[in-house]
Amino acid sequence: MKRERLSFKIFWFTLVAMMLFIILWMILQTAFFGSFYNRQKSNELSEQLEIIYQKYADGEYELDTKPAEVLNFEQRFYGLTAMLYKQGNQINVYTGGYNAIPAIPMKPSSTIQPTYDIAIHSDSFQAIERSLLEDENAGMQKLVPATYVNRYNEQLSGALSIWLEDTNRFNNLSTAGEVQVTQIPSLEADHENLLIAAVKLPSTVHTLDGDAYLIALATLQPVGDAVQVMSRFYIYIYLLAALPILLFAYFLSRTITLPLIQLNKLAMRLNKLDFTAVVKTNRKDEIGQLAGTMNSLAQNLQQSMADLQEANTKLQADIEKEKQLEQLRKQFVASVSHELQTPVSLIQGYAEALKDNVTQGLKRDKYATVIIEESERMARLVTDLLDLSQLESGRFALHWSRVPLQETIRSVFVKLAPLLVDKSIHPQFIGIDIEELWVHSDRQRLEQVLINLLSNAIRHMPIQGHLEVRVKIEHSNVRLEIKNEGQPIPEEELHYIWDTFYRADRSGSREFGGTGIGLSIVKAILQLHESEYGVCNEKDGVMFYFTLPLQHNT
């Protein structure tokens, strides 16, 4: 479902988080900015008044003057400064300087205990030019009668009335130099709170009886207007920011989820064993690293699957080959049993006949000849088995020497003459010249190879068939080819004819017969020669070939 998608969740989470942030910002601004501003303003007022107090206390400023620094202080905090003198319940306040004009008496409400008689003295003084106010070296300006009156003088009487409602006010200001700031509500409905800062002056700076205080009145009116304007202004800002916020949330969710979607598609393809898929990304962050890991995983799995398939194919081939070998072993046992059973039976029968003197003369000689031939046949079978066992075990060694190839071939054909005569075969020699070719070999084993190959060729040839023996010189080797006319070997069996126990004729006939050991022995001997050997079907027969290293006269 759409609500379960990560992009949907990220989009709404981002949008809601940003909207909550905006709402929280508006609430904090509306509810706490004013109090934060008042606290900061109070601290700043206290610090600045303490600096002015120190100037009066050190005698740098006279009490009947308002230096430029004090006037700057009043303009900065939108208020005024004054000197307050308390003698018993009589309080005199001088806003223009120490020189007094006729007092304006003011009594607080009767509920204040004790009751103070308050007189505010508002001297007129000459306005100081702004350039002088900003000049730190302008010095102190003498207060002289003028038409300028601070506009906060009218608020001072009401502010003092409220300020003096605290009966412990002067007790709390008993320590000279300790500034106290009090926030009081304005008497006018359209104004915000006021701040009154007061500090007790040391008795050494004035000659009057009683206590003297430096007070400052500051208004917080500007912040109220600012907060209202800012609140209205931010409403428009937030409305204009709504669309960018939506776009930001959308693109953020897409940026995070798009590669994850691609990774999920890759994982689904891997689940279906499709390891060709990759994630294309240029990102270098954790998601990019994950994509790279997934791509590497897909490649490794693809390689592993290919290796497994190759290994499985080889295993299947090995199993199939093992089955075939097992079948060949069974055929070998049957063939060997047949090969041994026949001569054993013949030897046993003819030997018994000789023992019983059944025959005389020529017939007796014939029986003896059969016994000898079958014994030789059994001996050859046992010899082949022993040779094969030695070759397969690796304990068989060749006796290397310079062997005349052409002479060896002719001597082998002399031994095979009876087979050739039986089938009226006249072999043809190609490439055998008058000059002898010498090879590096073991003559006895080379004759064994030639006898096995030629006898197989002759057995599978028709009567008066064509037999060719070709000799070719190739660089430092001699290539010997034996081609016989006859039925070709099935292509699917060419690979197996060199295997032990293999027989081209599966009937076990003595006519085409062997036991399937001859070509295995040939293969082992040729491998010891590091020879290139093989077999292939030609148009009208089969050709076996192998190579031998040439050895020149020294």
Coordinates of C-alpha atoms in Angstrom, one line a residue:
M1 CA 0.0 0.0 0.0
K2 CA 1.0 3.6 -0.6
R3 CA 1.1 4.4 3.1
E4 CA 3.5 1.7 3.8
R5 CA 6.1 3.1 1.4
L6 CA 9.2 4.6 2.8
S7 CA 9.0 7.7 0.5
F8 CA 5.5 8.4 1.8
K9 CA 6.6 8.1 5.4
I10 CA 9.7 10.3 4.9
F11 CA 7.7 12.9 3.0
W12 CA 5.1 13.3 5.8
F13 CA 7.6 13.0 8.6
T14 CA 9.7 15.8 7.0
L15 CA 6.7 18.0 6.3
V16 CA 5.2 17.5 9.8
A17 CA 8.5 18.0 11.5
M18 CA 9.1 21.3 9.7
M19 CA 5.6 22.5 10.3
L20 CA 5.9 21.7 14.0
F21 CA 9.2 23.6 14.1
I22 CA 7.5 26.6 12.5
I23 CA 4.6 26.4 15.0
L24 CA 7.0 26.0 17.9
W25 CA 9.0 28.9 16.7
M26 CA 5.9 31.1 16.5
I27 CA 4.8 30.1 20.0
L28 CA 8.3 30.7 21.5
Q29 CA 8.5 34.0 19.8
T30 CA 5.1 35.1 21.0
A31 CA 5.2 33.7 24.5
F32 CA 8.8 34.0 25.5
F33 CA 10.5 36.6 23.4
G34 CA 9.0 39.5 25.4
S35 CA 10.1 38.1 28.7
F36 CA 13.6 37.3 27.3
Y37 CA 13.8 40.8 25.9
N38 CA 12.8 42.3 29.3
R39 CA 15.4 40.2 31.2
Q40 CA 18.1 41.2 28.7
K41 CA 17.0 44.8 28.9
S42 CA 17.0 44.8 32.7
N43 CA 20.5 43.3 32.8
E44 CA 21.8 45.8 30.3
L45 CA 20.1 48.7 32.2
S46 CA 21.7 47.6 35.4
E47 CA 25.2 47.3 33.9
Q48 CA 25.0 50.7 32.2
L49 CA 23.5 52.5 35.3
E50 CA 26.3 51.0 37.4
I51 CA 28.9 52.6 35.1
I52 CA 27.2 56.0 35.4
Y53 CA 26.8 55.5 39.2
Q54 CA 30.6 54.9 39.4
K55 CA 31.3 58.2 37.6
Y56 CA 29.1 60.1 40.2
A57 CA 30.6 58.1 43.1
D58 CA 34.1 58.8 42.0
G59 CA 33.4 62.5 41.6
E60 CA 33.9 62.6 37.9
Y61 CA 30.4 63.9 37.4
E62 CA 28.7 66.6 39.6
L63 CA 25.2 65.9 40.9
D64 CA 23.8 69.1 39.4
T65 CA 24.9 68.2 35.8
K66 CA 23.8 65.8 33.1
P67 CA 26.8 64.8 31.1
A68 CA 26.6 63.7 27.5
E69 CA 27.0 60.1 28.6
V70 CA 23.9 60.3 30.8
L71 CA 21.9 61.9 28.0
N72 CA 23.0 59.1 25.6
F73 CA 21.9 56.6 28.3
E74 CA 18.4 58.2 28.4
Q75 CA 18.1 58.1 24.6
R76 CA 19.3 54.5 24.5
F77 CA 16.8 53.2 27.0
Y78 CA 14.0 55.5 26.0
G79 CA 13.8 57.1 29.5
L80 CA 15.3 59.5 31.9
T81 CA 17.6 59.7 34.9
A82 CA 17.0 61.5 38.1
M83 CA 18.4 62.2 41.6
L84 CA 16.2 61.1 44.5
Y85 CA 16.8 62.5 48.0
K86 CA 15.0 61.0 51.0
Q87 CA 14.8 62.8 54.4
G88 CA 12.4 61.0 56.6
N89 CA 9.1 60.8 54.8
Q90 CA 10.1 63.7 52.5
I91 CA 11.2 62.7 49.0
N92 CA 12.6 65.2 46.5
V93 CA 13.3 64.1 42.9
Y94 CA 15.3 66.2 40.5
T95 CA 15.0 65.2 36.9
G96 CA 16.9 68.2 35.3
G97 CA 19.9 68.4 37.7
Y98 CA 20.7 69.3 41.3
N99 CA 19.5 72.9 41.0
A100 CA 15.8 72.9 41.9
I101 CA 12.9 75.0 40.8
P102 CA 9.8 75.3 42.8
A103 CA 8.7 71.8 43.7
I104 CA 5.6 70.0 42.4
P105 CA 4.3 68.1 45.5
M106 CA 2.9 64.7 44.9
K107 CA 1.6 62.3 47.6
P108 CA 1.1 58.7 47.0
S109 CA -2.1 56.9 47.9
S110 CA -3.1 56.6 51.5
T111 CA -2.7 52.9 51.4
I112 CA 1.1 53.2 51.3
Q113 CA 2.7 52.7 54.6
P114 CA 4.6 54.7 55.5
T115 CA 3.2 57.8 53.7
Y116 CA 5.8 59.7 51.7
D117 CA 5.7 63.3 50.6
I118 CA 7.1 63.3 47.2
A119 CA 8.2 66.4 45.3
I120 CA 9.4 66.2 41.7
H121 CA 11.6 69.0 40.6
S122 CA 11.7 69.2 36.8
D123 CA 14.3 71.8 35.7
S124 CA 14.3 72.9 32.2
F125 CA 17.7 72.6 30.5
Q126 CA 19.2 73.4 27.2
A127 CA 19.1 70.7 24.7
I128 CA 22.5 69.3 23.7
E129 CA 23.3 68.7 20.0
R130 CA 23.4 65.1 18.9
S131 CA 26.9 65.5 17.7
L132 CA 27.9 66.4 21.3
L133 CA 25.9 63.5 22.7
E134 CA 27.9 61.1 20.5
D135 CA 31.2 62.7 21.3
E136 CA 32.8 61.0 24.3
N137 CA 35.1 64.1 24.8
A138 CA 32.2 66.6 24.9
G139 CA 32.5 66.7 28.7
M140 CA 29.8 67.7 31.1
Q141 CA 27.2 70.3 30.1
K142 CA 26.0 72.8 32.6
L143 CA 22.3 72.8 33.1
V144 CA 20.8 76.1 32.2
P145 CA 17.1 77.1 31.9
A146 CA 15.7 76.1 28.5
T147 CA 12.5 75.0 26.8
Y148 CA 13.4 71.3 26.5
V149 CA 11.7 68.9 28.9
N150 CA 12.2 65.1 28.7
R151 CA 8.9 63.5 27.5
Y152 CA 9.2 60.8 30.2
N153 CA 8.9 63.4 33.1
E154 CA 5.1 63.0 33.0
Q155 CA 5.4 59.2 33.6
L156 CA 7.8 59.5 36.5
S157 CA 5.3 60.5 39.2
G158 CA 3.0 57.5 38.4
A159 CA 5.9 55.1 38.1
L160 CA 7.3 56.3 41.5
S161 CA 3.8 55.8 43.1
I162 CA 3.8 52.2 42.0
W163 CA 7.5 51.7 42.8
L164 CA 7.1 52.9 46.4
E165 CA 4.2 50.5 47.1
D166 CA 6.9 48.2 48.3
T167 CA 7.4 49.3 51.9
N168 CA 10.9 47.7 52.0
R169 CA 12.1 49.5 48.9
F170 CA 14.6 51.7 50.6
N171 CA 15.7 49.0 53.0
N172 CA 16.6 46.9 50.0
L173 CA 18.7 49.7 48.6
S174 CA 20.6 50.2 51.9
T175 CA 23.9 49.1 50.3
A176 CA 25.6 51.8 48.2
G177 CA 26.6 50.8 44.7
E178 CA 24.1 47.8 44.5
V179 CA 21.8 48.4 41.5
Q180 CA 18.3 47.0 41.6
V181 CA 15.9 46.9 38.6
T182 CA 12.2 46.7 39.0
Q183 CA 9.6 46.1 36.3
I184 CA 6.3 48.0 36.8
P185 CA 3.2 48.3 34.7
S186 CA 2.6 51.6 32.9
L187 CA -0.2 53.8 34.0
E188 CA -1.2 54.3 30.4
A189 CA -3.2 51.5 28.7
D190 CA -1.4 51.8 25.4
H191 CA 2.0 51.4 26.9
E192 CA 3.9 48.3 28.0
N193 CA 5.8 47.8 31.2
L194 CA 8.4 50.2 32.5
L195 CA 11.7 49.6 34.2
I196 CA 13.0 51.5 37.2
A197 CA 16.6 51.1 38.2
A198 CA 17.9 52.6 41.4
V199 CA 21.2 52.6 43.2
K200 CA 22.2 54.3 46.5
L201 CA 24.8 57.0 46.3
P202 CA 27.5 57.2 48.9
S203 CA 27.1 60.0 51.5
T204 CA 30.4 61.6 50.4
V205 CA 29.0 62.9 47.1
H206 CA 26.2 65.0 48.5
T207 CA 25.9 67.5 51.5
L208 CA 22.3 67.2 52.2
D209 CA 20.8 65.3 55.2
G210 CA 19.3 61.9 54.4
D211 CA 20.0 59.5 51.6
A212 CA 20.6 60.1 47.9
Y213 CA 19.8 57.8 45.1
L214 CA 20.4 57.7 41.4
I215 CA 17.3 56.4 39.6
A216 CA 16.6 55.7 35.9
L217 CA 13.3 55.2 34.2
A218 CA 13.3 53.1 31.0
T219 CA 10.4 52.0 28.8
L220 CA 9.9 48.7 27.1
Q221 CA 7.4 50.1 24.6
P222 CA 9.5 49.5 21.5
V223 CA 9.7 45.7 21.9
G224 CA 5.9 45.4 22.0
D225 CA 5.6 47.0 18.7
A226 CA 8.4 45.0 17.3
V227 CA 6.9 41.7 18.4
Q228 CA 3.6 42.5 16.9
V229 CA 5.1 43.6 13.6
M230 CA 7.4 40.5 13.6
S231 CA 4.4 38.2 14.2
R232 CA 2.5 39.6 11.3
F233 CA 5.6 39.6 9.1
Y234 CA 6.3 35.9 9.9
I235 CA 2.8 34.9 8.9
Y236 CA 3.5 36.0 5.4
I237 CA 7.0 34.4 5.5
Y238 CA 5.6 31.0 6.6
L239 CA 2.8 31.1 4.0
L240 CA 5.4 31.8 1.3
A241 CA 7.7 29.0 2.8
A242 CA 4.9 26.4 2.5
L243 CA 5.6 25.5 -1.1
P244 CA 9.4 25.3 -0.7
I245 CA 8.9 23.1 2.4
L246 CA 6.6 20.8 0.4
L247 CA 9.2 20.6 -2.5
F248 CA 12.0 20.0 0.0
A249 CA 10.1 17.2 1.7
Y250 CA 9.3 15.6 -1.7
F251 CA 12.8 15.8 -3.1
L252 CA 14.3 14.6 0.2
S253 CA 12.1 11.6 0.3
R254 CA 12.9 10.8 -3.4
T255 CA 16.6 11.3 -2.8
I256 CA 16.6 8.8 0.0
T257 CA 14.1 6.2 -1.3
L258 CA 15.0 6.1 -5.1
P259 CA 18.3 4.2 -4.6
L260 CA 16.6 2.0 -2.1
I261 CA 13.9 1.2 -4.7
Q262 CA 16.7 0.3 -7.1
L263 CA 18.4 -1.9 -4.5
N264 CA 15.1 -3.6 -3.8
K265 CA 14.7 -4.4 -7.5
L266 CA 18.2 -5.7 -7.6
A267 CA 17.5 -7.9 -4.6
M268 CA 14.3 -9.2 -6.3
R269 CA 16.3 -10.2 -9.4
L270 CA 18.9 -11.8 -7.2
N271 CA 16.1 -13.8 -5.5
K272 CA 15.2 -15.1 -9.0
L273 CA 18.9 -16.0 -9.6
D274 CA 19.4 -13.2 -12.1
F275 CA 22.9 -12.0 -11.3
T276 CA 23.3 -9.7 -14.3
A277 CA 21.5 -6.7 -12.7
V278 CA 23.4 -3.7 -11.3
V279 CA 22.6 -0.5 -9.6
K280 CA 24.0 2.6 -11.3
T281 CA 24.7 5.4 -8.8
N282 CA 27.4 8.0 -8.3
R283 CA 26.7 8.5 -4.6
K284 CA 29.6 8.2 -2.2
D285 CA 27.5 8.0 1.0
E286 CA 26.3 5.0 2.9
I287 CA 23.6 4.3 0.3
G288 CA 26.2 4.5 -2.5
Q289 CA 28.4 2.1 -0.5
L290 CA 25.5 -0.3 -0.1
A291 CA 24.8 -0.2 -3.8
G292 CA 28.4 -1.0 -4.5
T293 CA 28.3 -3.9 -2.1
M294 CA 25.1 -5.2 -3.7
N295 CA 26.7 -4.9 -7.2
S296 CA 29.8 -6.8 -5.9
L297 CA 27.5 -9.4 -4.3
A298 CA 25.7 -9.9 -7.6
Q299 CA 29.0 -10.3 -9.5
N300 CA 30.4 -12.7 -7.0
L301 CA 27.2 -14.7 -7.0
Q302 CA 27.2 -14.8 -10.8
Q303 CA 30.8 -16.0 -10.8
S304 CA 30.0 -18.5 -8.0
M305 CA 27.0 -19.8 -9.9
A306 CA 29.1 -20.1 -13.1
D307 CA 31.8 -22.0 -11.2
L308 CA 29.2 -24.2 -9.6
Q309 CA 27.6 -24.9 -13.0
E310 CA 31.0 -25.8 -14.4
A311 CA 31.8 -28.0 -11.4
N312 CA 28.4 -29.6 -11.7
T313 CA 29.0 -30.3 -15.4
K314 CA 32.4 -31.8 -14.6
L315 CA 30.9 -33.8 -11.8
Q316 CA 28.1 -35.1 -14.1
A317 CA 30.7 -36.0 -16.7
D318 CA 32.8 -37.7 -14.1
I319 CA 29.8 -39.6 -12.8
E320 CA 28.9 -40.6 -16.3
K321 CA 32.4 -41.6 -17.0
E322 CA 32.6 -43.6 -13.8
K323 CA 29.4 -45.4 -14.8
Q324 CA 30.9 -46.2 -18.2
L325 CA 34.1 -47.3 -16.5
E326 CA 32.1 -49.5 -14.2
Q327 CA 30.3 -50.9 -17.2
L328 CA 33.7 -51.4 -18.9
R329 CA 35.1 -53.2 -15.8
K330 CA 32.1 -55.5 -15.9
Q331 CA 32.7 -56.1 -19.6
F332 CA 36.4 -56.6 -18.9
V333 CA 35.7 -59.2 -16.2
A334 CA 33.3 -61.0 -18.6
S335 CA 35.9 -60.7 -21.4
V336 CA 38.8 -61.9 -19.3
S337 CA 36.7 -64.7 -18.0
H338 CA 35.8 -65.7 -21.6
E339 CA 39.4 -65.3 -22.7
L340 CA 40.7 -67.5 -19.9
Q341 CA 37.8 -70.0 -19.9
T342 CA 38.4 -70.9 -23.5
P343 CA 42.2 -71.6 -23.3
V344 CA 41.8 -73.3 -19.9
S345 CA 39.1 -75.6 -21.3
L346 CA 41.1 -76.4 -24.4
I347 CA 44.3 -77.0 -22.4
Q348 CA 42.4 -79.1 -19.9
G349 CA 40.7 -81.2 -22.6
Y350 CA 43.8 -81.8 -24.8
A351 CA 45.9 -82.5 -21.7
E352 CA 43.5 -85.2 -20.5
A353 CA 43.4 -86.7 -24.0
L354 CA 47.2 -86.8 -24.1
K355 CA 47.2 -88.3 -20.6
D356 CA 44.8 -91.1 -21.7
N357 CA 46.8 -91.8 -24.9
V358 CA 43.6 -91.1 -26.9
T359 CA 45.6 -89.9 -29.9
Q360 CA 48.8 -91.0 -31.7
G361 CA 51.1 -89.5 -34.3
L362 CA 50.1 -86.3 -36.0
K363 CA 47.0 -85.8 -34.0
R364 CA 49.0 -86.0 -30.8
D365 CA 51.3 -83.3 -32.1
K366 CA 48.2 -81.1 -33.0
Y367 CA 46.9 -81.4 -29.4
A368 CA 50.3 -80.4 -28.1
T369 CA 50.4 -77.4 -30.4
V370 CA 47.0 -76.2 -29.3
I371 CA 48.0 -76.5 -25.7
I372 CA 51.1 -74.4 -26.4
E373 CA 49.2 -71.7 -28.3
E374 CA 46.5 -71.3 -25.7
S375 CA 49.2 -71.2 -23.0
E376 CA 50.9 -68.4 -24.9
R377 CA 47.6 -66.6 -25.3
M378 CA 47.1 -66.7 -21.5
A379 CA 50.7 -65.6 -20.9
R380 CA 50.1 -62.6 -23.2
L381 CA 47.0 -61.6 -21.3
V382 CA 48.7 -61.9 -18.0
T383 CA 51.7 -59.8 -19.3
D384 CA 49.3 -57.1 -20.6
L385 CA 47.6 -56.9 -17.2
L386 CA 51.0 -56.6 -15.4
D387 CA 52.2 -53.9 -17.9
L388 CA 49.0 -52.0 -17.4
S389 CA 49.3 -52.2 -13.6
Q390 CA 52.8 -50.9 -13.7
L391 CA 52.0 -48.1 -16.1
E392 CA 49.0 -46.9 -14.0
S393 CA 51.0 -47.0 -10.8
G394 CA 53.8 -44.9 -12.2
R395 CA 56.5 -47.5 -11.5
F396 CA 57.1 -48.2 -15.2
A397 CA 60.3 -46.8 -16.7
L398 CA 61.5 -46.7 -20.3
H399 CA 65.0 -47.7 -21.5
W400 CA 65.9 -44.8 -23.7
S401 CA 68.2 -45.3 -26.7
R402 CA 68.6 -44.3 -30.4
V403 CA 66.1 -46.4 -32.2
P404 CA 66.0 -46.9 -36.0
L405 CA 62.4 -46.2 -36.9
Q406 CA 62.1 -47.8 -40.4
E407 CA 63.9 -51.0 -39.3
T408 CA 61.5 -51.2 -36.3
I409 CA 58.5 -50.8 -38.5
R410 CA 59.7 -53.6 -40.9
S411 CA 60.5 -56.0 -38.0
V412 CA 56.9 -55.4 -36.6
F413 CA 55.4 -56.2 -40.0
V414 CA 57.5 -59.4 -40.1
K415 CA 55.9 -60.5 -36.8
L416 CA 52.4 -59.6 -38.1
A417 CA 52.9 -61.4 -41.4
P418 CA 50.5 -64.3 -40.5
L419 CA 47.7 -61.7 -39.9
L420 CA 48.4 -60.0 -43.2
V421 CA 48.5 -63.3 -45.1
D422 CA 45.2 -64.4 -43.6
K423 CA 43.4 -61.3 -44.9
S424 CA 45.5 -60.9 -48.1
I425 CA 46.6 -57.4 -47.0
H426 CA 49.5 -55.7 -48.7
P427 CA 50.5 -52.6 -46.7
Q428 CA 51.6 -49.4 -48.4
F429 CA 54.5 -47.4 -47.0
I430 CA 54.6 -43.6 -47.6
G431 CA 57.6 -41.4 -46.6
I432 CA 59.8 -44.3 -45.7
D433 CA 63.0 -43.7 -47.7
I434 CA 66.3 -45.5 -48.0
E435 CA 67.9 -43.3 -45.4
E436 CA 67.2 -44.4 -41.9
L437 CA 65.4 -42.2 -39.3
W438 CA 66.5 -42.3 -35.8
V439 CA 64.2 -41.5 -32.8
H440 CA 64.7 -41.2 -29.1
S441 CA 62.7 -44.1 -27.6
D442 CA 62.6 -47.5 -26.0
R443 CA 62.7 -50.0 -28.9
Q444 CA 60.8 -52.8 -27.1
R445 CA 58.0 -50.5 -26.0
L446 CA 57.9 -48.8 -29.4
E447 CA 57.4 -52.2 -31.0
Q448 CA 54.6 -52.9 -28.5
V449 CA 52.9 -49.7 -29.6
L450 CA 53.2 -50.6 -33.2
I451 CA 52.0 -54.1 -32.7
N452 CA 49.0 -53.0 -30.8
L453 CA 48.0 -50.3 -33.3
L454 CA 48.7 -52.5 -36.4
S455 CA 47.1 -55.6 -35.1
N456 CA 43.9 -53.6 -34.2
A457 CA 43.9 -52.1 -37.7
I458 CA 44.3 -55.5 -39.3
R459 CA 41.6 -57.2 -37.2
H460 CA 39.1 -54.5 -38.1
M461 CA 39.9 -54.5 -41.9
P462 CA 38.0 -56.4 -44.6
I463 CA 39.9 -59.1 -46.6
Q464 CA 42.2 -57.4 -49.1
G465 CA 41.7 -54.1 -47.4
H466 CA 43.9 -51.1 -47.8
L467 CA 46.5 -50.4 -45.1
E468 CA 48.8 -47.3 -45.1
V469 CA 51.8 -46.5 -42.9
R470 CA 52.9 -42.8 -43.4
V471 CA 55.9 -41.2 -41.9
K472 CA 56.3 -37.3 -41.8
I473 CA 59.0 -35.2 -40.4
E474 CA 57.7 -32.2 -38.5
H475 CA 60.5 -29.9 -37.1
S476 CA 62.2 -32.0 -34.4
N477 CA 59.6 -34.8 -34.4
V478 CA 58.5 -37.6 -36.6
R479 CA 54.8 -38.1 -37.1
L480 CA 53.7 -41.7 -37.7
E481 CA 50.2 -42.4 -39.2
I482 CA 48.5 -45.7 -39.5
K483 CA 45.4 -45.7 -41.6
N484 CA 43.2 -48.8 -42.2
E485 CA 40.2 -49.3 -44.4
G486 CA 37.1 -50.2 -42.5
Q487 CA 34.1 -49.1 -40.5
P488 CA 34.6 -45.7 -38.7
I489 CA 34.5 -45.5 -34.9
P490 CA 31.3 -43.6 -33.7
E491 CA 32.2 -40.0 -33.0
E492 CA 30.8 -40.2 -29.4
E493 CA 33.2 -43.1 -28.7
L494 CA 36.4 -41.6 -30.0
H495 CA 37.1 -40.0 -26.7
Y496 CA 36.8 -43.3 -24.8
I497 CA 38.8 -45.7 -26.9
W498 CA 42.0 -44.9 -25.0
D499 CA 40.3 -45.8 -21.7
T500 CA 41.1 -49.0 -19.9
F501 CA 38.8 -51.9 -20.6
Y502 CA 37.3 -50.2 -23.6
R503 CA 36.5 -52.5 -26.6
A504 CA 35.2 -51.3 -29.9
D505 CA 33.5 -54.6 -30.4
R506 CA 31.1 -55.2 -27.5
S507 CA 30.3 -58.8 -28.5
G508 CA 33.5 -60.2 -27.1
S509 CA 34.2 -62.1 -30.3
R510 CA 37.6 -63.6 -30.6
E511 CA 37.7 -62.5 -34.2
F512 CA 37.9 -58.8 -33.4
G513 CA 39.0 -59.4 -29.9
G514 CA 41.2 -58.1 -27.4
T515 CA 40.4 -57.4 -23.9
G516 CA 40.4 -53.6 -24.2
I517 CA 43.9 -53.3 -22.6
G518 CA 46.0 -52.7 -25.7
L519 CA 45.2 -49.1 -26.4
S520 CA 45.4 -48.2 -22.7
I521 CA 49.0 -49.5 -22.8
V522 CA 49.7 -47.6 -26.0
K523 CA 48.4 -44.4 -24.4
A524 CA 50.5 -44.8 -21.3
I525 CA 53.7 -45.5 -23.3
L526 CA 53.1 -42.5 -25.6
Q527 CA 52.5 -40.2 -22.7
L528 CA 55.9 -41.2 -21.3
H529 CA 57.3 -40.1 -24.7
E530 CA 55.4 -36.8 -24.3
S531 CA 54.0 -37.6 -27.6
E532 CA 51.1 -36.0 -29.4
Y533 CA 48.7 -38.9 -30.3
G534 CA 45.1 -39.4 -31.4
V535 CA 42.6 -41.0 -33.6
C536 CA 40.2 -39.7 -36.2
N537 CA 37.8 -41.0 -38.8
E538 CA 38.6 -40.5 -42.5
K539 CA 36.5 -41.0 -45.6
D540 CA 36.9 -44.7 -45.9
G541 CA 38.5 -45.8 -42.6
V542 CA 40.2 -44.8 -39.4
M543 CA 43.6 -43.2 -38.8
F544 CA 45.8 -43.4 -35.6
Y545 CA 48.8 -41.1 -35.3
F546 CA 51.5 -40.3 -32.8
T547 CA 54.8 -38.4 -32.7
L548 CA 58.4 -39.3 -31.6
P549 CA 61.4 -37.0 -31.0
L550 CA 64.0 -37.2 -33.7
Q551 CA 67.6 -37.9 -32.7
H552 CA 70.2 -36.8 -35.2
N553 CA 73.6 -38.5 -35.8
T554 CA 76.3 -37.3 -33.3

